Amino acid sequence: ILNEIIDTHKNILILSQKIVLESLRDESLDIMRKANIALRFIGFMKGKDDLNDKSNKRLSDYKFDKLEFPHIWKNHKTTSPTEVIKRIKTAHVLVNNKVNLGEHELQHAKNLELIALTATGTNIIDLDYCKKNNIKVCNLRDYASITVAEHTFALMLTLYRQIKGLEEDITSGLWQKQKVFSMVNRRVFDLYDKQIGIIGRGSIGTQVAKLARAFGMKIEFISAQRLKDDQLKNFLKRQDVVSLHCPLNSKTKNLIALKELKYMKKSAL
């Protein structure tokens, strides 16, 4: 979006109080500074409101006014399926995590304007119903991207280096009984020069690619939302590792099943 603004306007970008501040990141400021775009907040910031200065400040360096408005806040630690309708019936805004909200539940929430998910996945929400009934849905963007990417490589190395199997050999005493320095009963691999196929080029997929480059891997991206005939089949055939980082929806559910696994190399992860 920022690149489009830069290409088409090259002037002042104005944000009102309706903008969610957390959606603006330090990287966004850097892009706009390089493009000489002045960023101003209307009725939002305390003091100086021009972020297009030469100080290279981060968002955390600025002080913002709190947005205060009359409201009633109700907090429920957990909500069972039988409690959902009663609890959402009069709500204007729902802050939700792990509670399924389909048409059966949402049709009773006549005042509902916004569902704010404290997670990344939106698969627990009936998005079609929300769109038809003008209910906005927002989720956490870039949540735990680095953590998930690092965990991806923890799993990858565990499998490629046979960590669990070697742990079992040590626990059983098999390793200690060897008369030579190494065991050859388990085959291990390097990540270097392996081809990794990443399905999804969002914040997590992008972070996985950064780590893959550090390991010297070859990288290929594919979008699960716009797959053409045989595109996934040919993609899977080329990969040594396939890593999925895409939202769960009607296009991605069962994306990798037995048929797809058969396309992959026998040694692939």
GROMACS .gro file of N, CA and C in nm, residues 8-130:
model
  369
    8THR      N    1   0.191   0.704  -0.665
    8THR     CA    2   0.081   0.783  -0.720
    8THR      C    3   0.070   0.923  -0.663
    9HIS      N    4   0.117   0.944  -0.539
    9HIS     CA    5   0.095   1.073  -0.476
    9HIS      C    6   0.223   1.152  -0.450
   10LYS      N    7   0.320   1.089  -0.384
   10LYS     CA    8   0.445   1.157  -0.349
   10LYS      C    9   0.420   1.288  -0.273
   11ASN      N   10   0.321   1.285  -0.186
   11ASN     CA   11   0.295   1.407  -0.109
   11ASN      C   12   0.265   1.372   0.037
   12ILE      N   13   0.172   1.439   0.096
   12ILE     CA   14   0.147   1.422   0.238
   12ILE      C   15   0.041   1.315   0.261
   13LEU      N   16   0.074   1.220   0.348
   13LEU     CA   17  -0.020   1.114   0.386
   13LEU      C   18  -0.082   1.152   0.518
   14ILE      N   19  -0.213   1.160   0.523
   14ILE     CA   20  -0.282   1.203   0.644
   14ILE      C   21  -0.360   1.086   0.702
   15LEU      N   22  -0.342   1.064   0.832
   15LEU     CA   23  -0.414   0.959   0.902
   15LEU      C   24  -0.505   1.022   1.007
   16SER      N   25  -0.627   0.974   1.019
   16SER     CA   26  -0.718   1.023   1.120
   16SER      C   27  -0.722   0.927   1.238
   17GLN      N   28  -0.806   0.955   1.336
   17GLN     CA   29  -0.814   0.869   1.453
   17GLN      C   30  -0.868   0.730   1.420
   18LYS      N   31  -0.926   0.713   1.305
   18LYS     CA   32  -0.982   0.584   1.269
   18LYS      C   33  -0.874   0.482   1.233
   19ILE      N   34  -0.754   0.530   1.209
   19ILE     CA   35  -0.645   0.439   1.174
   19ILE      C   36  -0.596   0.366   1.299
   20VAL      N   37  -0.579   0.236   1.290
   20VAL     CA   38  -0.522   0.159   1.402
   20VAL      C   39  -0.372   0.181   1.401
   21LEU      N   40  -0.321   0.241   1.507
   21LEU     CA   41  -0.181   0.280   1.511
   21LEU      C   42  -0.088   0.161   1.496
   22GLU      N   43  -0.127   0.047   1.555
   22GLU     CA   44  -0.039  -0.068   1.553
   22GLU      C   45  -0.011  -0.119   1.412
   23SER      N   46  -0.093  -0.080   1.317
   23SER     CA   47  -0.071  -0.126   1.179
   23SER      C   48   0.043  -0.051   1.112
   24LEU      N   49   0.088   0.058   1.173
   24LEU     CA   50   0.201   0.134   1.121
   24LEU      C   51   0.326   0.090   1.194
   25ARG      N   52   0.426   0.045   1.122
   25ARG     CA   53   0.546  -0.007   1.185
   25ARG      C   54   0.666   0.082   1.150
   26ASP      N   55   0.775   0.059   1.220
   26ASP     CA   56   0.895   0.138   1.197
   26ASP      C   57   0.942   0.125   1.052
   27GLU      N   58   0.925   0.005   0.993
   27GLU     CA   59   0.964  -0.014   0.854
   27GLU      C   60   0.884   0.079   0.762
   28SER      N   61   0.757   0.103   0.799
   28SER     CA   62   0.673   0.193   0.720
   28SER      C   63   0.728   0.335   0.725
   29LEU      N   64   0.772   0.376   0.843
   29LEU     CA   65   0.831   0.510   0.856
   29LEU      C   66   0.954   0.524   0.768
   30ASP      N   67   1.038   0.421   0.767
   30ASP     CA   68   1.160   0.425   0.686
   30ASP      C   69   1.128   0.441   0.538
   31ILE      N   70   1.027   0.368   0.491
   31ILE     CA   71   0.988   0.375   0.350
   31ILE      C   72   0.942   0.516   0.316
   32MET      N   73   0.860   0.574   0.404
   32MET     CA   74   0.806   0.707   0.375
   32MET      C   75   0.913   0.815   0.385
   33ARG      N   76   1.007   0.798   0.478
   33ARG     CA   77   1.115   0.895   0.488
   33ARG      C   78   1.200   0.896   0.361
   34LYS      N   79   1.230   0.776   0.310
   34LYS     CA   80   1.311   0.767   0.189
   34LYS      C   81   1.239   0.829   0.070
   35ALA      N   82   1.107   0.821   0.070
   35ALA     CA   83   1.029   0.878  -0.040
   35ALA      C   84   0.993   1.024  -0.016
   36ASN      N   85   1.043   1.078   0.096
   36ASN     CA   86   1.017   1.218   0.130
   36ASN      C   87   0.868   1.246   0.148
   37ILE      N   88   0.796   1.148   0.207
   37ILE     CA   89   0.655   1.166   0.237
   37ILE      C   90   0.641   1.212   0.381
   38ALA      N   91   0.567   1.320   0.401
   38ALA     CA   92   0.542   1.370   0.536
   38ALA      C   93   0.421   1.299   0.593
   39LEU      N   94   0.435   1.244   0.710
   39LEU     CA   95   0.326   1.171   0.775
   39LEU      C   96   0.276   1.253   0.892
   40ARG      N   97   0.148   1.288   0.891
   40ARG     CA   98   0.091   1.369   0.998
   40ARG      C   99  -0.031   1.298   1.056
   41PHE      N  100  -0.048   1.308   1.186
   41PHE     CA  101  -0.166   1.254   1.252
   41PHE      C  102  -0.258   1.369   1.291
   42ILE      N  103  -0.386   1.354   1.262
   42ILE     CA  104  -0.484   1.458   1.294
   42ILE      C  105  -0.548   1.426   1.430
   43GLY      N  106  -0.531   1.515   1.527
   43GLY     CA  107  -0.593   1.496   1.657
   43GLY      C  108  -0.550   1.369   1.727
   44PHE      N  109  -0.425   1.326   1.708
   44PHE     CA  110  -0.384   1.196   1.758
   44PHE      C  111  -0.259   1.206   1.843
   45MET      N  112  -0.166   1.291   1.801
   45MET     CA  113  -0.037   1.297   1.867
   45MET      C  114  -0.025   1.418   1.958
   46LYS      N  115   0.055   1.400   2.062
   46LYS     CA  116   0.087   1.511   2.150
   46LYS      C  117   0.209   1.585   2.096
   47GLY      N  118   0.199   1.717   2.089
   47GLY     CA  119   0.315   1.793   2.045
   47GLY      C  120   0.332   1.785   1.894
   48LYS      N  121   0.457   1.777   1.852
   48LYS     CA  122   0.492   1.776   1.710
   48LYS      C  123   0.430   1.655   1.640
   49ASP      N  124   0.363   1.679   1.528
   49ASP     CA  125   0.291   1.570   1.463
   49ASP      C  126   0.352   1.529   1.330
   50ASP      N  127   0.471   1.580   1.299
   50ASP     CA  128   0.535   1.547   1.172
   50ASP      C  129   0.641   1.440   1.195
   51LEU      N  130   0.617   1.318   1.139
   51LEU     CA  131   0.712   1.209   1.156
   51LEU      C  132   0.819   1.208   1.048
   52ASN      N  133   0.809   1.299   0.952
   52ASN     CA  134   0.906   1.301   0.844
   52ASN      C  135   1.023   1.392   0.878
   53ASP      N  136   1.084   1.366   0.995
   53ASP     CA  137   1.197   1.448   1.037
   53ASP      C  138   1.327   1.373   1.008
   54LYS      N  139   1.438   1.433   1.047
   54LYS     CA  140   1.569   1.375   1.019
   54LYS      C  141   1.628   1.301   1.140
   55SER      N  142   1.546   1.280   1.242
   55SER     CA  143   1.598   1.223   1.366
   55SER      C  144   1.598   1.071   1.366
   56ASN      N  145   1.532   1.011   1.267
   56ASN     CA  146   1.521   0.865   1.260
   56ASN      C  147   1.458   0.805   1.385
   57LYS      N  148   1.363   0.876   1.442
   57LYS     CA  149   1.294   0.824   1.560
   57LYS      C  150   1.211   0.702   1.525
   58ARG      N  151   1.187   0.619   1.624
   58ARG     CA  152   1.098   0.504   1.610
   58ARG      C  153   0.960   0.542   1.664
   59LEU      N  154   0.860   0.462   1.632
   59LEU     CA  155   0.724   0.492   1.679
   59LEU      C  156   0.718   0.502   1.830
   60SER      N  157   0.799   0.418   1.898
   60SER     CA  158   0.798   0.417   2.044
   60SER      C  159   0.850   0.548   2.104
   61ASP      N  160   0.917   0.630   2.022
   61ASP     CA  161   0.971   0.757   2.071
   61ASP      C  162   0.864   0.867   2.076
   62TYR      N  163   0.749   0.844   2.012
   62TYR     CA  164   0.645   0.946   2.005
   62TYR      C  165   0.538   0.918   2.110
   63LYS      N  166   0.475   1.022   2.157
   63LYS     CA  167   0.368   1.011   2.256
   63LYS      C  168   0.234   1.036   2.187
   64PHE      N  169   0.140   0.946   2.209
   64PHE     CA  170   0.010   0.957   2.146
   64PHE      C  171  -0.101   0.973   2.251
   65ASP      N  172  -0.201   1.049   2.216
   65ASP     CA  173  -0.316   1.064   2.305
   65ASP      C  174  -0.394   0.932   2.314
   66LYS      N  175  -0.449   0.907   2.431
   66LYS     CA  176  -0.538   0.792   2.444
   66LYS      C  177  -0.672   0.825   2.379
   67LEU      N  178  -0.730   0.727   2.312
   67LEU     CA  179  -0.862   0.745   2.252
   67LEU      C  180  -0.966   0.702   2.355
   68GLU      N  181  -1.032   0.799   2.416
   68GLU     CA  182  -1.129   0.769   2.521
   68GLU      C  183  -1.270   0.791   2.469
   69PHE      N  184  -1.360   0.699   2.504
   69PHE     CA  185  -1.499   0.710   2.463
   69PHE      C  186  -1.584   0.631   2.563
   70PRO      N  187  -1.711   0.666   2.579
   70PRO     CA  188  -1.798   0.595   2.674
   70PRO      C  189  -1.817   0.449   2.629
   71HIS      N  190  -1.803   0.358   2.721
   71HIS     CA  191  -1.820   0.218   2.684
   71HIS      C  192  -1.841   0.131   2.808
   72ILE      N  193  -1.892   0.013   2.785
   72ILE     CA  194  -1.906  -0.088   2.890
   72ILE      C  195  -1.822  -0.208   2.848
   73TRP      N  196  -1.729  -0.248   2.933
   73TRP     CA  197  -1.639  -0.358   2.903
   73TRP      C  198  -1.678  -0.479   2.987
   74LYS      N  199  -1.699  -0.592   2.920
   74LYS     CA  200  -1.727  -0.718   2.990
   74LYS      C  201  -1.622  -0.819   2.949
   75ASN      N  202  -1.559  -0.879   3.049
   75ASN     CA  203  -1.451  -0.974   3.022
   75ASN      C  204  -1.491  -1.114   3.069
   76HIS      N  205  -1.474  -1.213   2.982
   76HIS     CA  206  -1.502  -1.352   3.017
   76HIS      C  207  -1.375  -1.434   2.992
   77LYS      N  208  -1.326  -1.500   3.095
   77LYS     CA  209  -1.203  -1.577   3.081
   77LYS      C  210  -1.218  -1.688   2.978
   78THR      N  211  -1.329  -1.758   2.983
   78THR     CA  212  -1.359  -1.863   2.885
   78THR      C  213  -1.507  -1.856   2.849
   79THR      N  214  -1.541  -1.906   2.732
   79THR     CA  215  -1.681  -1.909   2.686
   79THR      C  216  -1.709  -2.042   2.620
   80SER      N  217  -1.806  -2.114   2.671
   80SER     CA  218  -1.844  -2.242   2.613
   80SER      C  219  -1.940  -2.218   2.497
   81PRO      N  220  -1.956  -2.314   2.406
   81PRO     CA  221  -2.047  -2.297   2.292
   81PRO      C  222  -2.190  -2.259   2.332
   82THR      N  223  -2.235  -2.309   2.445
   82THR     CA  224  -2.372  -2.279   2.488
   82THR      C  225  -2.387  -2.137   2.544
   83GLU      N  226  -2.277  -2.070   2.573
   83GLU     CA  227  -2.281  -1.936   2.630
   83GLU      C  228  -2.263  -1.826   2.527
   84VAL      N  229  -2.225  -1.863   2.405
   84VAL     CA  230  -2.186  -1.763   2.305
   84VAL      C  231  -2.298  -1.666   2.272
   85ILE      N  232  -2.415  -1.716   2.235
   85ILE     CA  233  -2.524  -1.630   2.189
   85ILE      C  234  -2.564  -1.530   2.296
   86LYS      N  235  -2.575  -1.575   2.418
   86LYS     CA  236  -2.614  -1.485   2.528
   86LYS      C  237  -2.512  -1.374   2.546
   87ARG      N  238  -2.385  -1.405   2.532
   87ARG     CA  239  -2.280  -1.307   2.559
   87ARG      C  240  -2.257  -1.208   2.445
   88ILE      N  241  -2.289  -1.247   2.323
   88ILE     CA  242  -2.264  -1.156   2.211
   88ILE      C  243  -2.389  -1.078   2.169
   89LYS      N  244  -2.502  -1.109   2.228
   89LYS     CA  245  -2.631  -1.059   2.182
   89LYS      C  246  -2.638  -0.907   2.173
   90THR      N  247  -2.583  -0.837   2.271
   90THR     CA  248  -2.594  -0.690   2.273
   90THR      C  249  -2.462  -0.620   2.242
   91ALA      N  250  -2.360  -0.695   2.208
   91ALA     CA  251  -2.226  -0.638   2.189
   91ALA      C  252  -2.215  -0.559   2.059
   92HIS      N  253  -2.141  -0.447   2.064
   92HIS     CA  254  -2.106  -0.372   1.944
   92HIS      C  255  -1.969  -0.416   1.892
   93VAL      N  256  -1.882  -0.454   1.985
   93VAL     CA  257  -1.747  -0.500   1.951
   93VAL      C  258  -1.719  -0.628   2.027
   94LEU      N  259  -1.662  -0.726   1.959
   94LEU     CA  260  -1.620  -0.851   2.024
   94LEU      C  261  -1.469  -0.865   2.011
   95VAL      N  262  -1.402  -0.892   2.122
   95VAL     CA  263  -1.261  -0.926   2.122
   95VAL      C  264  -1.256  -1.076   2.148
   96ASN      N  265  -1.206  -1.150   2.050
   96ASN     CA  266  -1.227  -1.295   2.052
   96ASN      C  267  -1.099  -1.374   2.029
   97ASN      N  268  -1.093  -1.490   2.094
   97ASN     CA  269  -0.985  -1.586   2.069
   97ASN      C  270  -1.039  -1.725   2.094
   98LYS      N  271  -1.036  -1.809   1.992
   98LYS     CA  272  -1.071  -1.951   2.002
   98LYS      C  273  -1.221  -1.982   2.010
   99VAL      N  274  -1.306  -1.881   2.008
   99VAL     CA  275  -1.450  -1.905   2.011
   99VAL      C  276  -1.505  -1.898   1.869
  100ASN      N  277  -1.564  -2.007   1.823
  100ASN     CA  278  -1.620  -2.012   1.688
  100ASN      C  279  -1.742  -1.922   1.677
  101LEU      N  280  -1.742  -1.838   1.574
  101LEU     CA  281  -1.854  -1.748   1.550
  101LEU      C  282  -1.902  -1.767   1.407
  102GLY      N  283  -2.004  -1.852   1.392
  102GLY     CA  284  -2.064  -1.877   1.262
  102GLY      C  285  -2.195  -1.802   1.248
  103GLU      N  286  -2.264  -1.826   1.140
  103GLU     CA  287  -2.392  -1.757   1.117
  103GLU      C  288  -2.491  -1.786   1.228
  104HIS      N  289  -2.492  -1.910   1.279
  104HIS     CA  290  -2.585  -1.948   1.386
  104HIS      C  291  -2.570  -1.857   1.507
  105GLU      N  292  -2.448  -1.822   1.541
  105GLU     CA  293  -2.425  -1.734   1.656
  105GLU      C  294  -2.439  -1.586   1.618
  106LEU      N  295  -2.380  -1.548   1.506
  106LEU     CA  296  -2.374  -1.407   1.470
  106LEU      C  297  -2.509  -1.345   1.437
  107GLN      N  298  -2.604  -1.425   1.391
  107GLN     CA  299  -2.735  -1.370   1.354
  107GLN      C  300  -2.809  -1.313   1.475
  108HIS      N  301  -2.766  -1.350   1.593
  108HIS     CA  302  -2.828  -1.299   1.715
  108HIS      C  303  -2.764  -1.168   1.762
  109ALA      N  304  -2.648  -1.133   1.705
  109ALA     CA  305  -2.576  -1.012   1.747
  109ALA      C  306  -2.613  -0.896   1.654
  110LYS      N  307  -2.729  -0.837   1.678
  110LYS     CA  308  -2.783  -0.735   1.588
  110LYS      C  309  -2.706  -0.603   1.594
  111ASN      N  310  -2.634  -0.578   1.704
  111ASN     CA  311  -2.562  -0.452   1.720
  111ASN      C  312  -2.415  -0.462   1.677
  112LEU      N  313  -2.372  -0.579   1.639
  112LEU     CA  314  -2.228  -0.604   1.620
  112LEU      C  315  -2.172  -0.526   1.501
  113GLU      N  316  -2.060  -0.456   1.526
  113GLU     CA  317  -1.992  -0.378   1.423
  113GLU      C  318  -1.851  -0.428   1.395
  114LEU      N  319  -1.787  -0.486   1.496
  114LEU     CA  320  -1.647  -0.525   1.481
  114LEU      C  321  -1.615  -0.650   1.561
  115ILE      N  322  -1.539  -0.742   1.499
  115ILE     CA  323  -1.481  -0.857   1.568
  115ILE      C  324  -1.330  -0.840   1.562
  116ALA      N  325  -1.268  -0.823   1.678
  116ALA     CA  326  -1.122  -0.807   1.686
  116ALA      C  327  -1.063  -0.938   1.739
  117LEU      N  328  -0.988  -1.005   1.654
  117LEU     CA  329  -0.929  -1.133   1.693
  117LEU      C  330  -0.791  -1.111   1.755
  118THR      N  331  -0.769  -1.172   1.871
  118THR     CA  332  -0.637  -1.164   1.935
  118THR      C  333  -0.552  -1.282   1.889
  119ALA      N  334  -0.556  -1.308   1.761
  119ALA     CA  335  -0.480  -1.416   1.697
  119ALA      C  336  -0.467  -1.381   1.549
  120THR      N  337  -0.394  -1.463   1.476
  120THR     CA  338  -0.374  -1.436   1.333
  120THR      C  339  -0.481  -1.501   1.247
  121GLY      N  340  -0.516  -1.625   1.275
  121GLY     CA  341  -0.612  -1.700   1.193
  121GLY      C  342  -0.754  -1.648   1.207
  122THR      N  343  -0.825  -1.642   1.094
  122THR     CA  344  -0.965  -1.597   1.094
  122THR      C  345  -1.061  -1.710   1.060
  123ASN      N  346  -1.012  -1.833   1.061
  123ASN     CA  347  -1.094  -1.946   1.019
  123ASN      C  348  -1.208  -1.979   1.116
  124ILE      N  349  -1.205  -1.922   1.238
  124ILE     CA  350  -1.313  -1.947   1.333
  124ILE      C  351  -1.430  -1.849   1.315
  125ILE      N  352  -1.417  -1.758   1.218
  125ILE     CA  353  -1.520  -1.657   1.194
  125ILE      C  354  -1.585  -1.682   1.057
  126ASP      N  355  -1.716  -1.669   1.050
  126ASP     CA  356  -1.786  -1.677   0.922
  126ASP      C  357  -1.768  -1.543   0.851
  127LEU      N  358  -1.662  -1.534   0.771
  127LEU     CA  359  -1.628  -1.408   0.706
  127LEU      C  360  -1.733  -1.366   0.603
  128ASP      N  361  -1.795  -1.463   0.535
  128ASP     CA  362  -1.898  -1.430   0.436
  128ASP      C  363  -2.017  -1.363   0.504
  129TYR      N  364  -2.058  -1.417   0.617
  129TYR     CA  365  -2.171  -1.358   0.690
  129TYR      C  366  -2.134  -1.216   0.734
  130CYS      N  367  -2.012  -1.200   0.785
  130CYS     CA  368  -1.969  -1.068   0.833
  130CYS      C  369  -1.968  -0.967   0.719
   0.00000   0.00000   0.00000
